[in-house]
């Protein structure tokens, strides 16, 4: 994911996290983006990301976010 895509994803997720949890979500995503940029982002990172983010999301946005993350992780596996 390029920098522009990362920024769009970050903003999209931040709109769906619980009030007051934005900084924590931003930190998790920034770390994942750093690993992507370094080429060290792994399937294990994706698996760790999901439960962390689920705990931060608004309940009514959970299904929407899970669908997007699943699509992304599928693209990641095929690389």
C-alpha positions as a Python dict, from the first residue, in 0.01 Angstrom:
ca = {
    (1, 'X'): (0, 0, 0),
    (2, 'X'): (145, 336, -98),
    (3, 'X'): (156, 637, 135),
    (4, 'X'): (-164, 784, -9),
    (5, 'X'): (-344, 451, 39),
    (6, 'X'): (-212, 425, 393),
    (7, 'X'): (-341, 773, 475),
    (8, 'X'): (-684, 697, 329),
    (9, 'X'): (-705, 368, 523),
    (10, 'X'): (-592, 540, 843),
    (11, 'X'): (-857, 810, 811),
    (12, 'X'): (-1122, 553, 719),
    (13, 'X'): (-1043, 345, 1030),
    (14, 'X'): (-1026, 649, 1257),
    (15, 'X'): (-1380, 739, 1154),
    (16, 'X'): (-1491, 398, 1282),
    (17, 'X'): (-1316, 371, 1618),
    (18, 'X'): (-1475, 449, 1952),
    (19, 'X'): (-1451, 805, 2077),
    (20, 'X'): (-1127, 854, 2265),
    (21, 'X'): (-956, 553, 2102),
    (22, 'X'): (-824, 738, 1796),
    (23, 'X'): (-467, 781, 1924),
    (24, 'X'): (-435, 413, 2008),
    (25, 'X'): (-570, 311, 1667),
    (26, 'X'): (-337, 559, 1493),
    (27, 'X'): (-37, 412, 1680),
    (28, 'X'): (-125, 54, 1579),
    (29, 'X'): (-179, 148, 1215),
    (30, 'X'): (136, 361, 1197),
    (31, 'X'): (343, 68, 1325),
    (32, 'X'): (188, -164, 1067),
    (33, 'X'): (254, 88, 789),
    (34, 'X'): (617, 118, 902),
    (35, 'X'): (656, -259, 878),
    (36, 'X'): (496, -256, 531),
    (37, 'X'): (740, 12, 418),
    (38, 'X'): (1033, -190, 554),
    (39, 'X'): (906, -509, 395),
    (40, 'X'): (876, -685, 732),
    (41, 'X'): (494, -687, 756),
    (42, 'X'): (377, -1047, 790),
    (43, 'X'): (62, -1257, 813),
    (44, 'X'): (130, -1274, 1188),
    (45, 'X'): (113, -894, 1201),
    (46, 'X'): (-227, -906, 1032),
    (47, 'X'): (-348, -1166, 1281),
    (48, 'X'): (-230, -951, 1573),
    (49, 'X'): (-382, -636, 1420),
    (50, 'X'): (-736, -770, 1393),
    (51, 'X'): (-811, -837, 1764),
    (52, 'X'): (-647, -509, 1867),
    (53, 'X'): (-853, -310, 1622),
    (54, 'X'): (-1175, -497, 1704),
    (55, 'X'): (-1143, -380, 2065),
    (56, 'X'): (-1119, -17, 1946),
    (57, 'X'): (-1398, -13, 1687),
    (58, 'X'): (-1753, 108, 1723),
    (59, 'X'): (-1966, -207, 1749),
    (60, 'X'): (-2186, -109, 1455),
    (61, 'X'): (-1879, -68, 1228),
    (62, 'X'): (-1720, -403, 1308),
    (63, 'X'): (-1855, -602, 1012),
    (64, 'X'): (-1760, -331, 763),
    (65, 'X'): (-1403, -312, 891),
    (66, 'X'): (-1363, -690, 911),
    (67, 'X'): (-1466, -722, 545),
    (68, 'X'): (-1206, -468, 433),
    (69, 'X'): (-929, -621, 646),
    (70, 'X'): (-1014, -968, 515),
    (71, 'X'): (-991, -840, 158),
    (72, 'X'): (-656, -674, 233),
    (73, 'X'): (-514, -982, 405),
    (74, 'X'): (-614, -1194, 106),
    (75, 'X'): (-425, -958, -124),
    (76, 'X'): (-127, -973, 111),
    (77, 'X'): (-122, -1356, 104),
    (78, 'X'): (-114, -1365, -275),
    (79, 'X'): (204, -1156, -297),
}
